[in-house]
């Protein structure tokens, strides 16, 4: 599954003012909660925190792909956020992170989860693409960029 298929305009945010890993994860869950009706924001946050305990989802170059599983859901949800300033996210390269692509997938969709993570990582490994993402200064422009890239 491609990011463009599960990202919505309401789950795309540019230049968010956050100062910590916990705050960005809370913001991600706040946006994701608008996309799923049967799961509370706290449950979404627990899902991300559980995954982060296994190791940071900061993949390097200022990018993180936090992800979690959705119990009792059949729909995948994505959230894309850029931050005003990069924040410490315990990334594998020890660099601060300013681009967050979060993914929530149904609990029983392991292969779909892996395929979607792979497509997101591939999209954001393109230096030209990530430069364009960082240049976006409004939510709609960021959303449109992802739609065109996929």
CSV table of N, CA and C in Angstrom, one decimal:
chain,number,residue,atom,x,y,z
A,1,UNK,N,0.8,-1.2,0.0
A,1,UNK,CA,0.0,0.0,0.0
A,1,UNK,C,0.9,1.3,0.0
A,2,UNK,N,0.5,2.2,-0.8
A,2,UNK,CA,1.3,3.5,-0.9
A,2,UNK,C,0.8,4.5,0.1
A,3,UNK,N,1.6,5.4,0.6
A,3,UNK,CA,1.3,6.4,1.5
A,3,UNK,C,0.1,7.3,1.0
A,4,UNK,N,0.1,7.6,-0.3
A,4,UNK,CA,-0.9,8.4,-0.9
A,4,UNK,C,-2.3,7.8,-0.8
A,5,UNK,N,-2.4,6.5,-0.6
A,5,UNK,CA,-3.7,5.8,-0.5
A,5,UNK,C,-4.3,5.9,0.8
A,6,UNK,N,-3.5,6.2,1.9
A,6,UNK,CA,-4.0,6.2,3.2
A,6,UNK,C,-3.8,7.6,3.9
A,7,UNK,N,-3.1,8.5,3.3
A,7,UNK,CA,-2.9,9.8,3.9
A,7,UNK,C,-4.1,10.7,3.5
A,8,UNK,N,-4.6,11.5,4.4
A,8,UNK,CA,-5.7,12.5,4.1
A,8,UNK,C,-5.2,13.9,4.4
A,9,UNK,N,-5.9,14.8,3.9
A,9,UNK,CA,-5.5,16.2,4.2
A,9,UNK,C,-5.6,16.6,5.6
A,10,UNK,N,-6.6,16.0,6.3
A,10,UNK,CA,-6.7,16.3,7.8
A,10,UNK,C,-5.6,15.6,8.6
A,11,UNK,N,-4.9,14.6,8.0
A,11,UNK,CA,-3.8,14.0,8.8
A,11,UNK,C,-2.4,14.4,8.3
A,12,UNK,N,-2.4,15.6,7.6
A,12,UNK,CA,-1.1,16.1,7.1
A,12,UNK,C,-0.9,17.5,7.7
A,13,UNK,N,0.2,17.7,8.4
A,13,UNK,CA,0.4,19.0,9.1
A,13,UNK,C,1.9,19.5,8.9
A,14,UNK,N,2.0,20.7,8.6
A,14,UNK,CA,3.3,21.4,8.3
A,14,UNK,C,3.7,22.2,9.5
A,15,UNK,N,5.0,22.3,9.8
A,15,UNK,CA,5.6,23.2,10.7
A,15,UNK,C,4.9,23.2,12.1
A,16,UNK,N,4.7,22.0,12.6
A,16,UNK,CA,4.1,21.9,14.0
A,16,UNK,C,5.1,22.3,15.0
A,17,UNK,N,4.7,23.0,16.0
A,17,UNK,CA,5.6,23.5,17.1
A,17,UNK,C,5.5,22.5,18.2
A,18,UNK,N,6.5,21.6,18.3
A,18,UNK,CA,6.6,20.6,19.4
A,18,UNK,C,8.0,20.6,19.8
A,19,UNK,N,8.2,20.2,21.1
A,19,UNK,CA,9.6,20.2,21.6
A,19,UNK,C,10.1,18.9,22.1
A,20,UNK,N,9.3,17.8,22.0
A,20,UNK,CA,9.8,16.5,22.6
A,20,UNK,C,9.2,15.4,21.8
A,21,UNK,N,9.8,14.2,22.0
A,21,UNK,CA,9.3,13.0,21.4
A,21,UNK,C,7.9,12.7,21.8
A,22,UNK,N,7.6,12.8,23.1
A,22,UNK,CA,6.3,12.5,23.6
A,22,UNK,C,5.2,13.4,23.0
A,23,UNK,N,5.5,14.7,22.9
A,23,UNK,CA,4.6,15.7,22.3
A,23,UNK,C,4.3,15.4,20.8
A,24,UNK,N,5.3,15.0,20.1
A,24,UNK,CA,5.1,14.7,18.6
A,24,UNK,C,4.2,13.4,18.5
A,25,UNK,N,4.5,12.5,19.4
A,25,UNK,CA,3.7,11.2,19.3
A,25,UNK,C,2.2,11.5,19.7
A,26,UNK,N,2.0,12.4,20.7
A,26,UNK,CA,0.7,12.8,21.1
A,26,UNK,C,0.0,13.5,19.9
A,27,UNK,N,0.7,14.4,19.2
A,27,UNK,CA,0.1,15.1,18.1
A,27,UNK,C,-0.3,14.2,17.0
A,28,UNK,N,0.6,13.2,16.7
A,28,UNK,CA,0.3,12.2,15.7
A,28,UNK,C,-1.0,11.4,16.0
A,29,UNK,N,-1.1,11.1,17.3
A,29,UNK,CA,-2.3,10.3,17.7
A,29,UNK,C,-3.5,11.2,17.7
A,30,UNK,N,-3.4,12.4,18.0
A,30,UNK,CA,-4.5,13.3,17.9
A,30,UNK,C,-5.1,13.4,16.5
A,31,UNK,N,-4.2,13.5,15.5
A,31,UNK,CA,-4.6,13.5,14.1
A,31,UNK,C,-5.2,12.1,13.6
A,32,UNK,N,-4.5,11.1,14.1
A,32,UNK,CA,-4.9,9.7,13.7
A,32,UNK,C,-6.3,9.4,14.3
A,33,UNK,N,-6.6,9.9,15.5
A,33,UNK,CA,-7.9,9.6,16.1
A,33,UNK,C,-9.0,10.2,15.3
A,34,UNK,N,-8.8,11.2,14.5
A,34,UNK,CA,-9.9,11.7,13.7
A,34,UNK,C,-10.2,10.8,12.5
A,35,UNK,N,-9.3,9.8,12.2
A,35,UNK,CA,-9.5,8.9,11.1
A,35,UNK,C,-10.1,7.6,11.5
A,36,UNK,N,-10.0,7.2,12.8
A,36,UNK,CA,-10.5,6.0,13.2
A,36,UNK,C,-11.6,6.3,14.3
A,37,UNK,N,-12.7,5.7,14.2
A,37,UNK,CA,-13.8,6.0,15.2
A,37,UNK,C,-13.8,5.1,16.4
A,38,UNK,N,-13.3,3.9,16.2
A,38,UNK,CA,-13.5,2.9,17.3
A,38,UNK,C,-12.3,2.7,18.2
A,39,UNK,N,-11.3,3.6,18.1
A,39,UNK,CA,-10.1,3.5,18.9
A,39,UNK,C,-9.8,4.9,19.5
A,40,UNK,N,-9.5,4.9,20.8
A,40,UNK,CA,-9.2,6.1,21.5
A,40,UNK,C,-7.8,6.6,21.2
A,41,UNK,N,-7.6,7.9,21.4
A,41,UNK,CA,-6.3,8.5,21.2
A,41,UNK,C,-5.3,7.9,22.1
A,42,UNK,N,-5.6,7.6,23.3
A,42,UNK,CA,-4.7,7.0,24.3
A,42,UNK,C,-4.2,5.6,23.8
A,43,UNK,N,-5.2,4.8,23.2
A,43,UNK,CA,-4.8,3.5,22.7
A,43,UNK,C,-3.8,3.7,21.6
A,44,UNK,N,-4.0,4.7,20.7
A,44,UNK,CA,-3.1,4.9,19.6
A,44,UNK,C,-1.7,5.2,20.2
A,45,UNK,N,-1.7,6.1,21.2
A,45,UNK,CA,-0.4,6.5,21.8
A,45,UNK,C,0.3,5.3,22.4
A,46,UNK,N,-0.5,4.4,23.1
A,46,UNK,CA,0.1,3.2,23.7
A,46,UNK,C,0.8,2.4,22.6
A,47,UNK,N,0.1,2.3,21.5
A,47,UNK,CA,0.6,1.4,20.4
A,47,UNK,C,2.0,2.0,19.9
A,48,UNK,N,2.0,3.3,19.7
A,48,UNK,CA,3.3,3.9,19.3
A,48,UNK,C,4.4,3.7,20.3
A,49,UNK,N,4.0,4.0,21.6
A,49,UNK,CA,5.0,3.9,22.7
A,49,UNK,C,5.5,2.5,22.8
A,50,UNK,N,4.7,1.5,22.7
A,50,UNK,CA,5.1,0.1,22.8
A,50,UNK,C,6.1,-0.2,21.7
A,51,UNK,N,5.9,0.3,20.5
A,51,UNK,CA,6.8,0.1,19.4
A,51,UNK,C,8.2,0.8,19.7
A,52,UNK,N,8.1,2.0,20.2
A,52,UNK,CA,9.3,2.8,20.5
A,52,UNK,C,10.2,2.1,21.6
A,53,UNK,N,9.5,1.4,22.5
A,53,UNK,CA,10.3,0.7,23.5
A,53,UNK,C,11.2,-0.4,22.9
A,54,UNK,N,10.8,-0.9,21.7
A,54,UNK,CA,11.6,-1.9,21.1
A,54,UNK,C,12.8,-1.3,20.4
A,55,UNK,N,12.8,0.0,20.2
A,55,UNK,CA,13.9,0.7,19.5
A,55,UNK,C,13.2,1.9,18.7
A,56,UNK,N,14.0,2.9,18.6
A,56,UNK,CA,13.5,4.1,18.0
A,56,UNK,C,13.1,3.9,16.5
A,57,UNK,N,12.1,4.5,16.1
A,57,UNK,CA,11.7,4.5,14.7
A,57,UNK,C,12.3,5.6,13.9
A,58,UNK,N,13.2,6.3,14.5
A,58,UNK,CA,14.0,7.4,13.8
A,58,UNK,C,14.9,6.7,12.9
A,59,UNK,N,14.7,6.8,11.5
A,59,UNK,CA,15.5,6.0,10.6
A,59,UNK,C,16.7,6.7,10.1
A,60,UNK,N,16.9,8.0,10.5
A,60,UNK,CA,18.1,8.7,10.1
A,60,UNK,C,17.7,9.8,9.1
A,61,UNK,N,18.7,10.7,8.9
A,61,UNK,CA,18.5,11.9,8.0
A,61,UNK,C,17.3,12.8,8.4
A,62,UNK,N,17.0,12.8,9.7
A,62,UNK,CA,15.9,13.7,10.1
A,62,UNK,C,14.5,13.2,9.9
A,63,UNK,N,14.4,11.9,9.7
A,63,UNK,CA,13.1,11.2,9.4
A,63,UNK,C,12.8,10.1,10.4
A,64,UNK,N,11.5,10.1,10.8
A,64,UNK,CA,11.1,9.0,11.7
A,64,UNK,C,9.8,8.4,11.1
A,65,UNK,N,9.6,7.1,11.3
A,65,UNK,CA,8.4,6.4,10.8
A,65,UNK,C,7.8,5.7,12.0
A,66,UNK,N,7.2,6.4,13.0
A,66,UNK,CA,6.6,5.7,14.1
A,66,UNK,C,5.4,4.9,13.6
A,67,UNK,N,5.2,3.7,14.1
A,67,UNK,CA,4.1,2.9,13.6
A,67,UNK,C,3.6,2.0,14.8
A,68,UNK,N,2.3,1.7,14.6
A,68,UNK,CA,1.7,0.8,15.6
A,68,UNK,C,0.5,0.0,15.0
A,69,UNK,N,0.0,-0.9,15.7
A,69,UNK,CA,-1.1,-1.7,15.3
A,69,UNK,C,-2.4,-1.3,15.9
A,70,UNK,N,-3.5,-1.4,15.1
A,70,UNK,CA,-4.8,-1.1,15.5
A,70,UNK,C,-5.6,-2.3,15.8
A,71,UNK,N,-6.0,-2.6,17.0
A,71,UNK,CA,-6.9,-3.7,17.3
A,71,UNK,C,-8.3,-3.5,16.8
A,72,UNK,N,-8.9,-4.5,16.3
A,72,UNK,CA,-10.3,-4.4,15.9
A,72,UNK,C,-10.6,-3.4,14.8
A,73,UNK,N,-9.6,-3.2,13.9
A,73,UNK,CA,-9.8,-2.3,12.8
A,73,UNK,C,-9.4,-2.9,11.5
A,74,UNK,N,-10.0,-2.4,10.4
A,74,UNK,CA,-9.8,-3.0,9.1
A,74,UNK,C,-9.1,-2.0,8.2
A,75,UNK,N,-8.9,-0.8,8.7
A,75,UNK,CA,-8.4,0.3,7.9
A,75,UNK,C,-7.0,0.8,8.4
A,76,UNK,N,-6.1,1.0,7.5
A,76,UNK,CA,-4.8,1.6,7.8
A,76,UNK,C,-4.9,3.1,7.8
A,77,UNK,N,-4.1,3.8,8.6
A,77,UNK,CA,-4.2,5.2,8.8
A,77,UNK,C,-2.7,5.7,8.7
A,78,UNK,N,-2.5,6.8,8.0
A,78,UNK,CA,-1.2,7.5,8.0
A,78,UNK,C,-1.3,8.9,8.5
A,79,UNK,N,-0.2,9.4,9.1
A,79,UNK,CA,-0.1,10.8,9.5
A,79,UNK,C,1.2,11.3,9.0
A,80,UNK,N,1.2,12.5,8.4
A,80,UNK,CA,2.5,13.1,8.0
A,80,UNK,C,2.6,14.5,8.7
A,81,UNK,N,3.7,14.7,9.4
A,81,UNK,CA,3.9,15.9,10.1
A,81,UNK,C,5.4,16.4,9.9
A,82,UNK,N,5.5,17.6,9.6
A,82,UNK,CA,6.9,18.3,9.7
A,82,UNK,C,6.8,19.2,10.9
A,83,UNK,N,8.0,19.4,11.5
A,83,UNK,CA,8.0,20.2,12.7
A,83,UNK,C,8.8,21.5,12.4
A,84,UNK,N,8.4,22.6,13.2
A,84,UNK,CA,9.1,23.9,13.0
A,84,UNK,C,10.6,23.7,13.2
A,85,UNK,N,11.0,23.0,14.3
A,85,UNK,CA,12.4,22.7,14.6
A,85,UNK,C,12.5,21.2,14.8
A,86,UNK,N,13.6,20.7,14.4
A,86,UNK,CA,13.9,19.3,14.6
A,86,UNK,C,14.0,19.0,16.1
A,87,UNK,N,13.6,17.8,16.5
A,87,UNK,CA,13.6,17.4,17.9
A,87,UNK,C,14.4,16.1,18.1
A,88,UNK,N,14.8,15.9,19.3
A,88,UNK,CA,15.5,14.6,19.6
A,88,UNK,C,14.5,13.5,19.6
A,89,UNK,N,14.8,12.5,18.8
A,89,UNK,CA,13.9,11.3,18.7
A,89,UNK,C,14.7,10.0,18.8
A,90,UNK,N,15.9,10.1,19.3
A,90,UNK,CA,16.7,8.9,19.5
A,90,UNK,C,16.9,8.1,18.2
A,91,UNK,N,17.1,8.9,17.1
A,91,UNK,CA,17.2,8.3,15.8
A,91,UNK,C,18.5,7.5,15.7
A,92,UNK,N,18.6,6.5,14.8
A,92,UNK,CA,19.8,5.6,14.7
A,92,UNK,C,21.1,6.4,14.3
A,93,UNK,N,20.9,7.6,13.7
A,93,UNK,CA,22.1,8.4,13.4
A,93,UNK,C,22.4,9.5,14.4
A,94,UNK,N,21.6,9.5,15.5
A,94,UNK,CA,21.7,10.5,16.5
A,94,UNK,C,21.3,11.9,16.1
A,95,UNK,N,20.8,12.1,14.8
A,95,UNK,CA,20.4,13.4,14.4
A,95,UNK,C,18.9,13.7,14.9
A,96,UNK,N,18.6,14.9,15.0
A,96,UNK,CA,17.3,15.3,15.4
A,96,UNK,C,16.4,15.1,14.2
A,97,UNK,N,15.1,15.0,14.5
A,97,UNK,CA,14.1,14.6,13.5
A,97,UNK,C,13.1,15.8,13.2
A,98,UNK,N,12.8,16.0,12.0
A,98,UNK,CA,11.8,17.1,11.6
A,98,UNK,C,10.7,16.6,10.7
A,99,UNK,N,10.8,15.3,10.2
A,99,UNK,CA,9.8,14.8,9.3
A,99,UNK,C,9.3,13.4,9.9
A,100,UNK,N,8.0,13.4,10.2
A,100,UNK,CA,7.4,12.2,10.8
A,100,UNK,C,6.3,11.6,9.9
A,101,UNK,N,6.5,10.4,9.6
A,101,UNK,CA,5.5,9.7,8.8
A,101,UNK,C,5.0,8.5,9.7
A,102,UNK,N,3.8,8.7,10.3
A,102,UNK,CA,3.3,7.7,11.2
A,102,UNK,C,2.3,6.8,10.4
A,103,UNK,N,2.3,5.5,10.9
A,103,UNK,CA,1.5,4.5,10.2
A,103,UNK,C,0.8,3.7,11.3
A,104,UNK,N,-0.5,3.5,11.2
A,104,UNK,CA,-1.2,2.6,12.0
A,104,UNK,C,-1.9,1.6,11.1
A,105,UNK,N,-1.7,0.3,11.4
A,105,UNK,CA,-2.3,-0.7,10.5
A,105,UNK,C,-3.1,-1.7,11.4
A,106,UNK,N,-4.1,-2.4,10.7
A,106,UNK,CA,-4.9,-3.4,11.5
A,106,UNK,C,-3.9,-4.5,12.1
A,107,UNK,N,-4.2,-4.9,13.2
A,107,UNK,CA,-3.4,-5.9,14.0
A,107,UNK,C,-3.1,-7.1,13.2
A,108,UNK,N,-4.0,-7.6,12.3
A,108,UNK,CA,-3.8,-8.8,11.6
A,108,UNK,C,-3.2,-8.6,10.2
A,109,UNK,N,-2.7,-7.4,9.9
A,109,UNK,CA,-2.2,-7.2,8.5
A,109,UNK,C,-0.7,-7.0,8.5
A,110,UNK,N,0.0,-8.1,8.9
A,110,UNK,CA,1.4,-8.0,9.0
A,110,UNK,C,2.1,-7.7,7.7
A,111,UNK,N,1.8,-8.4,6.6
A,111,UNK,CA,2.4,-8.2,5.3
A,111,UNK,C,2.1,-6.8,4.8
A,112,UNK,N,0.9,-6.4,4.9
A,112,UNK,CA,0.5,-5.1,4.4
A,112,UNK,C,1.3,-4.0,5.2
A,113,UNK,N,1.5,-4.2,6.5
A,113,UNK,CA,2.2,-3.3,7.4
A,113,UNK,C,3.7,-3.2,6.8
A,114,UNK,N,4.3,-4.3,6.6
A,114,UNK,CA,5.7,-4.4,6.1
A,114,UNK,C,5.8,-3.7,4.7
A,115,UNK,N,4.9,-4.0,3.9
A,115,UNK,CA,4.9,-3.5,2.5
A,115,UNK,C,4.7,-1.9,2.5
A,116,UNK,N,3.8,-1.5,3.4
A,116,UNK,CA,3.6,0.0,3.5
A,116,UNK,C,4.8,0.7,4.1
A,117,UNK,N,5.4,0.1,5.1
A,117,UNK,CA,6.6,0.7,5.7
A,117,UNK,C,7.7,0.8,4.7
A,118,UNK,N,7.8,-0.3,3.9
A,118,UNK,CA,8.9,-0.3,2.9
A,118,UNK,C,8.7,0.8,1.8
A,119,UNK,N,7.4,1.0,1.4
A,119,UNK,CA,7.1,2.0,0.4
A,119,UNK,C,7.4,3.4,0.9
A,120,UNK,N,7.0,3.6,2.2
A,120,UNK,CA,7.3,4.9,2.9
A,120,UNK,C,8.8,5.2,3.0
A,121,UNK,N,9.5,4.2,3.4
A,121,UNK,CA,11.0,4.3,3.5
A,121,UNK,C,11.6,4.6,2.2
A,122,UNK,N,11.1,4.0,1.1
A,122,UNK,CA,11.7,4.2,-0.2
A,122,UNK,C,11.4,5.6,-0.7
A,123,UNK,N,10.1,6.1,-0.5
A,123,UNK,CA,9.7,7.4,-0.9
A,123,UNK,C,10.6,8.5,-0.2
A,124,UNK,N,10.8,8.3,1.1
A,124,UNK,CA,11.6,9.3,1.9
A,124,UNK,C,13.1,9.1,1.9
A,125,UNK,N,13.5,8.1,1.2
A,125,UNK,CA,15.0,7.9,1.0
A,125,UNK,C,15.5,8.8,-0.2
A,126,UNK,N,14.6,9.3,-1.0
A,126,UNK,CA,14.9,10.2,-2.1
A,126,UNK,C,15.2,11.6,-1.6
A,127,UNK,N,16.5,12.0,-1.7
A,127,UNK,CA,16.9,13.3,-1.2
A,127,UNK,C,16.2,14.4,-1.8
A,128,UNK,N,15.9,14.4,-3.1
A,128,UNK,CA,15.1,15.4,-3.7
A,128,UNK,C,13.7,15.5,-3.1
A,129,UNK,N,13.1,14.4,-2.9
A,129,UNK,CA,11.8,14.4,-2.3
A,129,UNK,C,11.8,15.0,-0.9
A,130,UNK,N,12.7,14.5,-0.1
A,130,UNK,CA,12.7,15.0,1.3
A,130,UNK,C,13.0,16.5,1.4
A,131,UNK,N,13.8,17.0,0.4
A,131,UNK,CA,14.1,18.4,0.4
A,131,UNK,C,12.8,19.2,0.1
A,132,UNK,N,12.0,18.7,-0.8
A,132,UNK,CA,10.7,19.3,-1.2
A,132,UNK,C,9.7,19.2,0.0
A,133,UNK,N,9.7,18.1,0.7
A,133,UNK,CA,8.9,18.0,1.9
A,133,UNK,C,9.2,19.1,2.9
A,134,UNK,N,10.5,19.3,3.1
A,134,UNK,CA,11.0,20.3,4.1
A,134,UNK,C,10.7,21.7,3.6
A,135,UNK,N,10.6,21.9,2.4
A,135,UNK,CA,10.3,23.3,1.8
A,135,UNK,C,8.8,23.6,1.9
A,136,UNK,N,7.9,22.6,2.1
A,136,UNK,CA,6.5,22.9,2.1
A,136,UNK,C,6.2,23.8,3.4
A,137,UNK,N,5.3,24.7,3.2
A,137,UNK,CA,5.0,25.6,4.3
A,137,UNK,C,3.5,25.6,4.6
A,138,UNK,N,2.7,24.8,3.9
A,138,UNK,CA,1.3,24.6,4.3
A,138,UNK,C,0.8,23.2,4.1
A,139,UNK,N,-0.2,22.8,4.9
A,139,UNK,CA,-0.6,21.4,4.9
A,139,UNK,C,-1.0,20.9,3.6
A,140,UNK,N,-1.8,21.7,2.8
A,140,UNK,CA,-2.3,21.3,1.5
A,140,UNK,C,-1.1,21.0,0.5
A,141,UNK,N,-0.1,21.9,0.5
A,141,UNK,CA,1.0,21.7,-0.4
A,141,UNK,C,1.7,20.4,0.0
A,142,UNK,N,1.9,20.1,1.2
A,142,UNK,CA,2.6,18.9,1.7
A,142,UNK,C,1.8,17.7,1.2
A,143,UNK,N,0.5,17.7,1.4
A,143,UNK,CA,-0.4,16.6,1.0
A,143,UNK,C,-0.3,16.4,-0.5
A,144,UNK,N,-0.4,17.5,-1.2
A,144,UNK,CA,-0.4,17.4,-2.7
A,144,UNK,C,1.0,16.8,-3.2
A,145,UNK,N,2.0,17.2,-2.5
A,145,UNK,CA,3.4,16.7,-2.9
A,145,UNK,C,3.4,15.2,-2.8
A,146,UNK,N,2.8,14.6,-1.7
A,146,UNK,CA,2.8,13.2,-1.5
A,146,UNK,C,1.9,12.5,-2.6
A,147,UNK,N,0.8,13.1,-2.9
A,147,UNK,CA,-0.1,12.5,-3.9
A,147,UNK,C,0.6,12.5,-5.2
A,148,UNK,N,1.3,13.5,-5.6
A,148,UNK,CA,2.0,13.5,-6.9
A,148,UNK,C,3.2,12.6,-6.9
A,149,UNK,N,3.8,12.4,-5.8
A,149,UNK,CA,5.0,11.5,-5.7
A,149,UNK,C,4.7,10.1,-5.8
A,150,UNK,N,3.6,9.7,-5.4
A,150,UNK,CA,3.2,8.3,-5.4
A,150,UNK,C,2.7,7.7,-6.7
